[in-house]
mmCIF file of C-alpha atoms in Angstrom:
data_model
loop_
_atom_site.group_PDB
_atom_site.id
_atom_site.type_symbol
_atom_site.label_atom_id
_atom_site.label_comp_id
_atom_site.label_asym_id
_atom_site.label_seq_id
_atom_site.Cartn_x
_atom_site.Cartn_y
_atom_site.Cartn_z
ATOM 1 C CA UNK A 1 -72.691 248.939 131.681
ATOM 2 C CA UNK A 2 -71.976 252.657 131.275
ATOM 3 C CA UNK A 3 -72.491 254.418 127.945
ATOM 4 C CA UNK A 4 -70.055 256.547 125.979
ATOM 5 C CA UNK A 5 -70.852 260.033 127.268
ATOM 6 C CA UNK A 6 -69.133 263.396 126.847
ATOM 7 C CA UNK A 7 -67.193 262.612 130.032
ATOM 8 C CA UNK A 8 -65.842 259.458 128.412
ATOM 9 C CA UNK A 9 -64.852 261.585 125.412
ATOM 10 C CA UNK A 10 -62.909 264.001 127.618
ATOM 11 C CA UNK A 11 -61.229 261.055 129.379
ATOM 12 C CA UNK A 12 -60.331 259.555 126.008
ATOM 13 C CA UNK A 13 -58.796 262.841 124.821
ATOM 14 C CA UNK A 14 -56.828 263.207 128.031
ATOM 15 C CA UNK A 15 -55.570 259.612 127.871
ATOM 16 C CA UNK A 16 -54.563 259.993 124.214
ATOM 17 C CA UNK A 17 -52.624 263.138 125.118
ATOM 18 C CA UNK A 18 -50.889 261.261 127.945
ATOM 19 C CA UNK A 19 -50.153 258.384 125.532
ATOM 20 C CA UNK A 20 -48.556 260.741 123.030
ATOM 21 C CA UNK A 21 -46.428 262.284 125.803
ATOM 22 C CA UNK A 22 -45.365 258.758 126.817
ATOM 23 C CA UNK A 23 -44.309 258.017 123.234
ATOM 24 C CA UNK A 24 -42.223 261.175 122.658
ATOM 25 C CA UNK A 25 -38.950 259.601 123.935
ATOM 26 C CA UNK A 26 -39.584 256.544 121.741
ATOM 27 C CA UNK A 27 -40.107 258.856 118.763
ATOM 28 C CA UNK A 28 -36.798 260.527 119.635
ATOM 29 C CA UNK A 29 -35.152 257.095 119.848
ATOM 30 C CA UNK A 30 -36.470 256.106 116.401
ATOM 31 C CA UNK A 31 -35.449 259.479 115.017
ATOM 32 C CA UNK A 32 -31.900 259.062 116.286
ATOM 33 C CA UNK A 33 -31.733 255.457 115.077
ATOM 34 C CA UNK A 34 -32.949 256.281 111.560
ATOM 35 C CA UNK A 35 -30.902 259.446 111.115
ATOM 36 C CA UNK A 36 -28.292 259.033 108.378
ATOM 37 C CA UNK A 37 -24.782 258.809 109.777
ATOM 38 C CA UNK A 38 -22.589 261.899 109.910
ATOM 39 C CA UNK A 39 -20.655 262.303 106.659
ATOM 40 C CA UNK A 40 -17.074 261.221 107.218
ATOM 41 C CA UNK A 41 -14.268 261.585 104.704
ATOM 42 C CA UNK A 42 -13.745 258.399 102.727
ATOM 43 C CA UNK A 43 -10.068 258.571 103.524
ATOM 44 C CA UNK A 44 -8.151 261.030 105.596
ATOM 45 C CA UNK A 45 -4.544 261.946 104.947
ATOM 46 C CA UNK A 46 -2.293 259.827 107.045
ATOM 47 C CA UNK A 47 -0.102 261.914 109.323
ATOM 48 C CA UNK A 48 3.518 261.469 108.412
ATOM 49 C CA UNK A 49 5.803 260.191 111.130
ATOM 50 C CA UNK A 50 8.968 260.978 109.209
ATOM 51 C CA UNK A 51 10.483 264.437 109.192
ATOM 52 C CA UNK A 52 13.018 265.673 106.805
ATOM 53 C CA UNK A 53 15.242 268.633 107.426
ATOM 54 C CA UNK A 54 15.778 269.303 103.738
ATOM 55 C CA UNK A 55 12.199 268.922 102.459
ATOM 56 C CA UNK A 56 9.514 269.996 105.003
ATOM 57 C CA UNK A 57 6.627 269.405 102.583
ATOM 58 C CA UNK A 58 5.922 265.808 101.599
ATOM 59 C CA UNK A 59 6.858 264.959 98.060
ATOM 60 C CA UNK A 60 4.912 262.791 95.618
ATOM 61 C CA UNK A 61 3.949 259.388 96.861
ATOM 62 C CA UNK A 62 6.353 256.631 95.867
ATOM 63 C CA UNK A 63 5.075 254.091 93.327
ATOM 64 C CA UNK A 64 5.152 251.280 95.890
ATOM 65 C CA UNK A 65 2.824 253.152 98.304
ATOM 66 C CA UNK A 66 -0.523 251.385 98.891
ATOM 67 C CA UNK A 67 -3.507 252.795 96.957
ATOM 68 C CA UNK A 68 -5.251 254.048 100.114
ATOM 69 C CA UNK A 69 -2.349 256.337 100.886
ATOM 70 C CA UNK A 70 -2.311 257.876 97.405
ATOM 71 C CA UNK A 71 -6.078 258.126 96.896
ATOM 72 C CA UNK A 72 -6.493 261.323 98.947
ATOM 73 C CA UNK B 1 -50.937 212.237 146.120
ATOM 74 C CA UNK B 2 -48.494 214.613 147.748
ATOM 75 C CA UNK B 3 -44.927 214.155 146.450
ATOM 76 C CA UNK B 4 -42.292 213.306 149.095
ATOM 77 C CA UNK B 5 -40.292 216.243 150.495
ATOM 78 C CA UNK B 6 -36.950 214.886 149.318
ATOM 79 C CA UNK B 7 -37.956 215.649 145.716
ATOM 80 C CA UNK B 8 -36.966 219.220 146.635
ATOM 81 C CA UNK B 9 -33.417 218.272 147.613
ATOM 82 C CA UNK B 10 -31.728 218.435 144.143
ATOM 83 C CA UNK B 11 -33.246 221.841 143.397
ATOM 84 C CA UNK B 12 -32.376 223.205 146.831
ATOM 85 C CA UNK B 13 -28.806 221.915 146.580
ATOM 86 C CA UNK B 14 -28.399 223.499 143.152
ATOM 87 C CA UNK B 15 -29.830 226.799 144.415
ATOM 88 C CA UNK B 16 -27.530 226.718 147.464
ATOM 89 C CA UNK B 17 -24.508 225.988 145.258
ATOM 90 C CA UNK B 18 -25.073 228.822 142.768
ATOM 91 C CA UNK B 19 -26.764 231.454 144.992
ATOM 92 C CA UNK B 20 -26.451 230.943 148.755
ATOM 93 C CA UNK B 21 -22.837 229.774 149.063
ATOM 94 C CA UNK B 22 -21.331 232.434 146.696
ATOM 95 C CA UNK B 23 -23.374 235.162 148.430
ATOM 96 C CA UNK B 24 -22.141 234.187 151.893
ATOM 97 C CA UNK B 25 -18.554 233.763 150.730
ATOM 98 C CA UNK B 26 -18.700 237.133 148.943
ATOM 99 C CA UNK B 27 -20.212 238.843 151.978
ATOM 100 C CA UNK B 28 -17.234 237.796 154.068
ATOM 101 C CA UNK B 29 -15.063 240.291 152.140
ATOM 102 C CA UNK B 30 -16.993 243.121 153.832
ATOM 103 C CA UNK B 31 -15.049 242.292 157.004
ATOM 104 C CA UNK B 32 -11.633 242.459 155.315
ATOM 105 C CA UNK B 33 -9.453 245.107 153.673
ATOM 106 C CA UNK B 34 -9.197 243.277 150.328
ATOM 107 C CA UNK B 35 -8.705 245.648 147.393
ATOM 108 C CA UNK B 36 -9.918 243.236 144.733
ATOM 109 C CA UNK B 37 -6.389 242.398 143.610
ATOM 110 C CA UNK B 38 -3.985 239.848 145.017
ATOM 111 C CA UNK B 39 -4.537 237.044 147.474
ATOM 112 C CA UNK B 40 -3.613 238.779 150.701
ATOM 113 C CA UNK B 41 -6.023 240.564 152.983
ATOM 114 C CA UNK B 42 -6.533 241.208 156.679
ATOM 115 C CA UNK B 43 -9.642 240.874 158.802
ATOM 116 C CA UNK B 44 -10.741 244.327 159.918
ATOM 117 C CA UNK B 45 -14.010 243.499 161.648
ATOM 118 C CA UNK B 46 -16.640 246.210 161.336
ATOM 119 C CA UNK B 47 -14.253 248.943 160.149
ATOM 120 C CA UNK B 48 -15.834 249.133 156.682
ATOM 121 C CA UNK B 49 -19.270 249.655 158.226
ATOM 122 C CA UNK B 50 -17.875 252.380 160.517
ATOM 123 C CA UNK B 51 -16.363 254.015 157.421
ATOM 124 C CA UNK B 52 -19.799 254.021 155.781
ATOM 125 C CA UNK B 53 -21.184 256.028 158.694
ATOM 126 C CA UNK B 54 -18.300 258.515 158.466
ATOM 127 C CA UNK B 55 -18.363 258.795 154.656
ATOM 128 C CA UNK B 56 -20.315 261.803 153.336
ATOM 129 C CA UNK B 57 -20.663 260.175 149.914
ATOM 130 C CA UNK B 58 -22.155 257.019 151.449
ATOM 131 C CA UNK B 59 -24.565 258.979 153.629
ATOM 132 C CA UNK B 60 -25.639 261.039 150.611
ATOM 133 C CA UNK B 61 -26.091 257.854 148.547
ATOM 134 C CA UNK B 62 -28.228 256.232 151.266
ATOM 135 C CA UNK B 63 -30.423 259.358 151.501
ATOM 136 C CA UNK B 64 -30.731 259.551 147.701
ATOM 137 C CA UNK B 65 -31.623 255.861 147.499
ATOM 138 C CA UNK B 66 -34.395 256.243 150.076
ATOM 139 C CA UNK B 67 -35.748 259.412 148.404
ATOM 140 C CA UNK B 68 -35.622 257.766 144.990
ATOM 141 C CA UNK B 69 -37.329 254.615 146.298
ATOM 142 C CA UNK B 70 -40.125 256.610 147.917
ATOM 143 C CA UNK B 71 -40.731 258.989 144.987
ATOM 144 C CA UNK B 72 -40.505 256.294 142.318
ATOM 145 C CA UNK B 73 -42.743 253.861 144.221
ATOM 146 C CA UNK B 74 -45.384 256.503 144.944
ATOM 147 C CA UNK B 75 -45.287 257.947 141.414
ATOM 148 C CA UNK B 76 -45.250 254.595 139.668
ATOM 149 C CA UNK B 77 -48.147 253.168 141.681
ATOM 150 C CA UNK B 78 -50.299 256.292 141.550
ATOM 151 C CA UNK B 79 -49.757 256.836 137.822
ATOM 152 C CA UNK B 80 -50.102 253.110 137.084
ATOM 153 C CA UNK B 81 -53.395 252.953 138.962
ATOM 154 C CA UNK B 82 -54.785 256.056 137.246
ATOM 155 C CA UNK B 83 -53.780 254.769 133.817
ATOM 156 C CA UNK B 84 -55.226 251.317 134.575
ATOM 157 C CA UNK B 85 -58.528 252.881 135.644
ATOM 158 C CA UNK B 86 -58.453 254.995 132.479
ATOM 159 C CA UNK B 87 -57.820 252.172 130.032
ATOM 160 C CA UNK B 88 -60.295 249.904 131.873
ATOM 161 C CA UNK B 89 -63.126 252.332 131.089
ATOM 162 C CA UNK B 90 -65.331 252.543 127.961
ATOM 163 C CA UNK B 91 -62.875 254.620 125.927
ATOM 164 C CA UNK B 92 -62.750 253.398 122.327
ATOM 165 C CA UNK B 93 -58.956 253.522 122.009
ATOM 166 C CA UNK B 94 -58.307 251.519 125.193
ATOM 167 C CA UNK B 95 -56.368 248.722 123.473
ATOM 168 C CA UNK B 96 -54.122 251.170 121.598
ATOM 169 C CA UNK B 97 -53.638 253.139 124.816
ATOM 170 C CA UNK B 98 -52.524 250.026 126.702
ATOM 171 C CA UNK B 99 -49.833 249.485 124.057
ATOM 172 C CA UNK B 100 -48.771 253.153 124.226
ATOM 173 C CA UNK B 101 -48.407 253.145 128.004
ATOM 174 C CA UNK B 102 -46.650 249.769 128.075
ATOM 175 C CA UNK B 103 -44.214 250.635 125.256
ATOM 176 C CA UNK B 104 -41.475 252.184 127.501
ATOM 177 C CA UNK B 105 -41.227 248.915 129.475
ATOM 178 C CA UNK B 106 -39.838 247.033 126.480
ATOM 179 C CA UNK B 107 -36.997 249.525 125.948
ATOM 180 C CA UNK B 108 -33.695 248.588 127.569
ATOM 181 C CA UNK B 109 -33.065 250.898 130.563
ATOM 182 C CA UNK B 110 -29.632 251.708 129.176
ATOM 183 C CA UNK B 111 -31.117 252.905 125.886
ATOM 184 C CA UNK B 112 -33.888 254.898 127.555
ATOM 185 C CA UNK B 113 -31.262 256.518 129.785
ATOM 186 C CA UNK B 114 -29.296 257.643 126.729
ATOM 187 C CA UNK B 115 -32.426 258.932 124.978
ATOM 188 C CA UNK B 116 -33.528 260.911 128.021
ATOM 189 C CA UNK B 117 -30.007 262.267 128.435
ATOM 190 C CA UNK B 118 -30.370 263.574 124.864
ATOM 191 C CA UNK B 119 -33.821 265.052 125.599
ATOM 192 C CA UNK B 120 -32.840 266.637 128.933
ATOM 193 C CA UNK B 121 -29.538 268.137 127.777
ATOM 194 C CA UNK B 122 -29.241 271.944 128.199
ATOM 195 C CA UNK B 123 -29.741 272.270 124.417
ATOM 196 C CA UNK B 124 -32.109 269.281 124.302
ATOM 197 C CA UNK B 125 -35.698 268.930 123.197
ATOM 198 C CA UNK B 126 -37.344 269.703 126.550
ATOM 199 C CA UNK B 127 -35.598 273.058 126.945
ATOM 200 C CA UNK B 128 -36.241 273.820 123.265
ATOM 201 C CA UNK B 129 -39.951 273.054 123.768
ATOM 202 C CA UNK B 130 -40.101 275.263 126.871
ATOM 203 C CA UNK B 131 -38.378 278.057 124.934
ATOM 204 C CA UNK B 132 -40.883 277.709 122.084
ATOM 205 C CA UNK B 133 -43.755 277.982 124.542
ATOM 206 C CA UNK B 134 -42.279 281.183 125.989
ATOM 207 C CA UNK B 135 -41.285 279.491 129.245
ATOM 208 C CA UNK B 136 -37.590 280.380 129.176
ATOM 209 C CA UNK B 137 -37.584 280.831 132.956
ATOM 210 C CA UNK B 138 -38.491 277.133 133.322
ATOM 211 C CA UNK B 139 -35.482 275.992 131.314
ATOM 212 C CA UNK B 140 -32.995 274.112 133.489
ATOM 213 C CA UNK B 141 -29.837 272.100 133.255
ATOM 214 C CA UNK B 142 -31.926 269.078 134.204
ATOM 215 C CA UNK B 143 -29.061 266.622 134.642
ATOM 216 C CA UNK B 144 -26.258 269.041 135.476
ATOM 217 C CA UNK B 145 -27.933 270.833 138.368
ATOM 218 C CA UNK B 146 -27.550 269.260 141.840
ATOM 219 C CA UNK B 147 -31.114 270.362 142.611
ATOM 220 C CA UNK B 148 -32.750 268.745 139.552
ATOM 221 C CA UNK B 149 -30.599 265.710 138.720
ATOM 222 C CA UNK B 150 -32.208 263.250 141.154
ATOM 223 C CA UNK B 151 -35.762 264.382 140.288
ATOM 224 C CA UNK B 152 -35.041 264.009 136.566
ATOM 225 C CA UNK B 153 -33.773 260.481 137.142
ATOM 226 C CA UNK B 154 -36.886 259.697 139.240
ATOM 227 C CA UNK B 155 -39.141 260.950 136.432
ATOM 228 C CA UNK B 156 -37.398 258.747 133.873
ATOM 229 C CA UNK B 157 -37.627 255.653 136.098
ATOM 230 C CA UNK B 158 -41.342 256.321 136.669
ATOM 231 C CA UNK B 159 -41.849 256.734 132.890
ATOM 232 C CA UNK B 160 -40.024 253.477 132.237
ATOM 233 C CA UNK B 161 -41.833 251.295 134.798
ATOM 234 C CA UNK B 162 -45.370 252.698 135.003
ATOM 235 C CA UNK B 163 -46.485 250.303 132.256
ATOM 236 C CA UNK B 164 -45.768 247.289 134.475
ATOM 237 C CA UNK B 165 -47.776 248.739 137.361
ATOM 238 C CA UNK B 166 -50.600 249.571 134.956
ATOM 239 C CA UNK B 167 -50.670 245.991 133.641
ATOM 240 C CA UNK B 168 -50.785 244.487 137.145
ATOM 241 C CA UNK B 169 -53.582 246.847 138.220
ATOM 242 C CA UNK B 170 -55.423 246.150 134.972
ATOM 243 C CA UNK B 171 -55.324 242.411 135.691
ATOM 244 C CA UNK B 172 -56.702 243.163 139.178
ATOM 245 C CA UNK B 173 -59.451 245.385 137.777
ATOM 246 C CA UNK B 174 -60.523 242.726 135.300
ATOM 247 C CA UNK B 175 -61.012 240.291 138.173
ATOM 248 C CA UNK B 176 -63.555 242.584 139.900
ATOM 249 C CA UNK B 177 -67.064 241.144 139.367
ATOM 250 C CA UNK B 178 -69.060 243.540 137.213
ATOM 251 C CA UNK B 179 -72.347 242.759 138.989
ATOM 252 C CA UNK B 180 -70.969 243.975 142.334
ATOM 253 C CA UNK B 181 -70.020 247.322 140.760
ATOM 254 C CA UNK B 182 -73.427 247.588 139.081
ATOM 255 C CA UNK B 183 -75.163 246.819 142.397
ATOM 256 C CA UNK B 184 -73.187 249.624 144.080
ATOM 257 C CA UNK B 185 -74.101 251.909 141.153
ATOM 258 C CA UNK B 186 -77.809 251.090 141.605
ATOM 259 C CA UNK B 187 -77.481 251.778 145.331
ATOM 260 C CA UNK B 188 -76.390 255.304 144.443
ATOM 261 C CA UNK B 189 -72.631 255.031 145.028
ATOM 262 C CA UNK B 190 -70.610 257.588 143.062
ATOM 263 C CA UNK B 191 -67.383 256.799 141.205
ATOM 264 C CA UNK B 192 -65.105 257.476 144.206
ATOM 265 C CA UNK B 193 -67.296 255.500 146.624
ATOM 266 C CA UNK B 194 -67.439 252.592 144.111
ATOM 267 C CA UNK B 195 -63.669 252.644 143.774
ATOM 268 C CA UNK B 196 -62.925 252.917 147.499
ATOM 269 C CA UNK B 197 -65.513 250.484 148.849
ATOM 270 C CA UNK B 198 -65.915 247.971 146.026
ATOM 271 C CA UNK B 199 -62.903 247.980 143.692
ATOM 272 C CA UNK B 200 -60.070 248.747 146.159
ATOM 273 C CA UNK B 201 -60.445 245.568 148.275
ATOM 274 C CA UNK B 202 -60.185 243.493 145.083
ATOM 275 C CA UNK B 203 -57.028 245.388 144.120
ATOM 276 C CA UNK B 204 -55.129 244.699 147.363
ATOM 277 C CA UNK B 205 -53.139 241.736 145.934
ATOM 278 C CA UNK B 206 -52.206 243.912 142.953
ATOM 279 C CA UNK B 207 -51.129 246.673 145.351
ATOM 280 C CA UNK B 208 -48.944 244.212 147.275
ATOM 281 C CA UNK B 209 -47.206 242.926 144.148
ATOM 282 C CA UNK B 210 -46.777 246.424 142.739
ATOM 283 C CA UNK B 211 -45.367 247.785 145.983
ATOM 284 C CA UNK B 212 -42.876 244.924 146.320
ATOM 285 C CA UNK B 213 -41.695 245.197 142.715
ATOM 286 C CA UNK B 214 -41.491 249.000 142.778
ATOM 287 C CA UNK B 215 -39.654 249.261 146.107
ATOM 288 C CA UNK B 216 -37.133 246.523 145.357
ATOM 289 C CA UNK B 217 -36.572 247.826 141.816
ATOM 290 C CA UNK B 218 -36.111 251.414 142.997
ATOM 291 C CA UNK B 219 -33.740 250.479 145.831
ATOM 292 C CA UNK B 220 -31.555 248.502 143.413
ATOM 293 C CA UNK B 221 -31.725 251.104 140.628
ATOM 294 C CA UNK B 222 -28.393 251.356 138.842
ATOM 295 C CA UNK B 223 -28.362 251.530 135.056
ATOM 296 C CA UNK B 224 -30.558 254.578 134.387
ATOM 297 C CA UNK B 225 -28.785 256.598 137.115
ATOM 298 C CA UNK B 226 -25.355 255.575 135.842
ATOM 299 C CA UNK B 227 -26.160 256.406 132.214
ATOM 300 C CA UNK B 228 -27.961 259.692 132.844
ATOM 301 C CA UNK B 229 -25.840 261.361 135.523
ATOM 302 C CA UNK B 230 -23.167 258.879 136.626
ATOM 303 C CA UNK B 231 -24.238 259.774 140.163
ATOM 304 C CA UNK B 232 -23.364 263.426 139.646
ATOM 305 C CA UNK B 233 -23.054 266.311 139.712
ATOM 306 C CA UNK B 234 -20.821 265.599 142.685
ATOM 307 C CA UNK B 235 -22.788 263.009 144.621
ATOM 308 C CA UNK B 236 -26.160 264.686 144.022
ATOM 309 C CA UNK B 237 -27.773 261.671 142.365
ATOM 310 C CA UNK B 238 -25.551 258.854 143.617
ATOM 311 C CA UNK B 239 -27.470 255.799 144.820
ATOM 312 C CA UNK B 240 -26.043 252.932 146.872
ATOM 313 C CA UNK B 241 -25.755 250.837 143.695
ATOM 314 C CA UNK B 242 -23.761 253.445 141.782
ATOM 315 C CA UNK B 243 -21.523 254.023 144.799
ATOM 316 C CA UNK B 244 -20.880 250.261 145.088
ATOM 317 C CA UNK B 245 -19.810 250.229 141.437
ATOM 318 C CA UNK B 246 -17.529 253.241 141.835
ATOM 319 C CA UNK B 247 -15.907 252.015 145.051
ATOM 320 C CA UNK B 248 -15.476 248.394 144.010
ATOM 321 C CA UNK B 249 -14.567 248.713 140.341
ATOM 322 C CA UNK B 250 -13.161 252.224 139.932
ATOM 323 C CA UNK B 251 -11.463 253.064 143.224
ATOM 324 C CA UNK B 252 -10.301 249.522 144.035
ATOM 325 C CA UNK B 253 -12.026 249.452 147.445
ATOM 326 C CA UNK B 254 -13.589 246.049 146.985
ATOM 327 C CA UNK B 255 -14.267 245.299 150.630
ATOM 328 C CA UNK B 256 -15.907 248.707 151.159
ATOM 329 C CA UNK B 257 -18.104 248.078 148.115
ATOM 330 C CA UNK B 258 -19.160 244.699 149.518
ATOM 331 C CA UNK B 259 -20.011 246.357 152.848
ATOM 332 C CA UNK B 260 -22.198 248.870 150.992
ATOM 333 C CA UNK B 261 -23.846 246.001 149.103
ATOM 334 C CA UNK B 262 -24.655 244.319 152.430
ATOM 335 C CA UNK B 263 -26.203 247.561 153.677
ATOM 336 C CA UNK B 264 -28.328 247.708 150.513
ATOM 337 C CA UNK B 265 -29.395 244.078 151.006
ATOM 338 C CA UNK B 266 -30.484 244.834 154.566
ATOM 339 C CA UNK B 267 -32.430 247.885 153.351
ATOM 340 C CA UNK B 268 -34.221 245.843 150.684
ATOM 341 C CA UNK B 269 -35.054 243.040 153.122
ATOM 342 C CA UNK B 270 -36.303 245.318 155.915
ATOM 343 C CA UNK B 271 -38.343 247.695 153.752
ATOM 344 C CA UNK B 272 -39.921 245.024 151.545
ATOM 345 C CA UNK B 273 -40.595 242.785 154.579
ATOM 346 C CA UNK B 274 -42.225 245.687 156.403
ATOM 347 C CA UNK B 275 -44.470 246.646 153.486
ATOM 348 C CA UNK B 276 -45.381 242.988 152.865
ATOM 349 C CA UNK B 277 -46.442 242.561 156.506
ATOM 350 C CA UNK B 278 -48.401 245.816 156.334
ATOM 351 C CA UNK B 279 -50.235 244.809 153.164
ATOM 352 C CA UNK B 280 -50.964 241.342 154.571
ATOM 353 C CA UNK B 281 -52.535 242.906 157.638
ATOM 354 C CA UNK B 282 -54.559 245.292 155.460
ATOM 355 C CA UNK B 283 -55.688 242.344 153.314
ATOM 356 C CA UNK B 284 -56.841 240.359 156.359
ATOM 357 C CA UNK B 285 -58.714 243.311 157.860
ATOM 358 C CA UNK B 286 -60.599 244.025 154.620
#
């Protein structure tokens, strides 16, 4: 049975370096997975499909409009 | 007592019903002009196979598949053997190292393809690292350059599958009797002589299994190539598998795709049969 010599130490250092290199993509994977999601607006203004020749800018929301449409 | 042969019949019938019969019936489409839609088709004989010989994309895919199979098999087996020898030694962290080297195997190829696509992007981590080290001239568009795309894919496949080769070699190394190695050591054999003359003959079964798995896996490689490059740029990293997918499911050339699949099957059978016979002969002679 061989003993732990300085050669074994060098081999161990080299193998640990190789092991770390092997794990870099997995670190990147974990990093991507645990990154908080991109901030998105809670609600975006709904594009209007109606056009009016007399009033180009949209007026106040009607009282019967759903809350999500008036929240922004 | 030896069980009677007809005990095999139900299993064989089941296997024939779900594997053999569908494969043969599917293969027949290679000799037609079926597009994958409708019920009508004509028999065209060997026209699809003639088209493969005339098709630049198919010829490029066949070449790429053979290059990829050779590079991946050689890299995977060499690296797997070196790592197995390393973690079989007296290093204190050998158990942790085995886990580290085996870890990529448990990641889905699709996911590892996406991660490596992120790392090898022109603005990705590898180019950023090279820039930090002052090696700007080494920075490449690893997946977008026709020269580098196939080699990048090969490197990722080797990274993903080396752990399996290492495990198989490690099992082989653990079956080598320690007293034989110690006897060679006492007789004055150095590390290389001990490996070549004592350890290597014990590792031949592991070599055979590793070669078979690596060659067949590399010839059939699809998901990592498709995710990382999609066979591009152009056809620079297209393999037979990715071309089958494109022809059959994207371009509507079902019969041509089946013909390509038959070519791939023949490749796998011939190459793996050849290497199996070679390794058997080497095993008998040693």
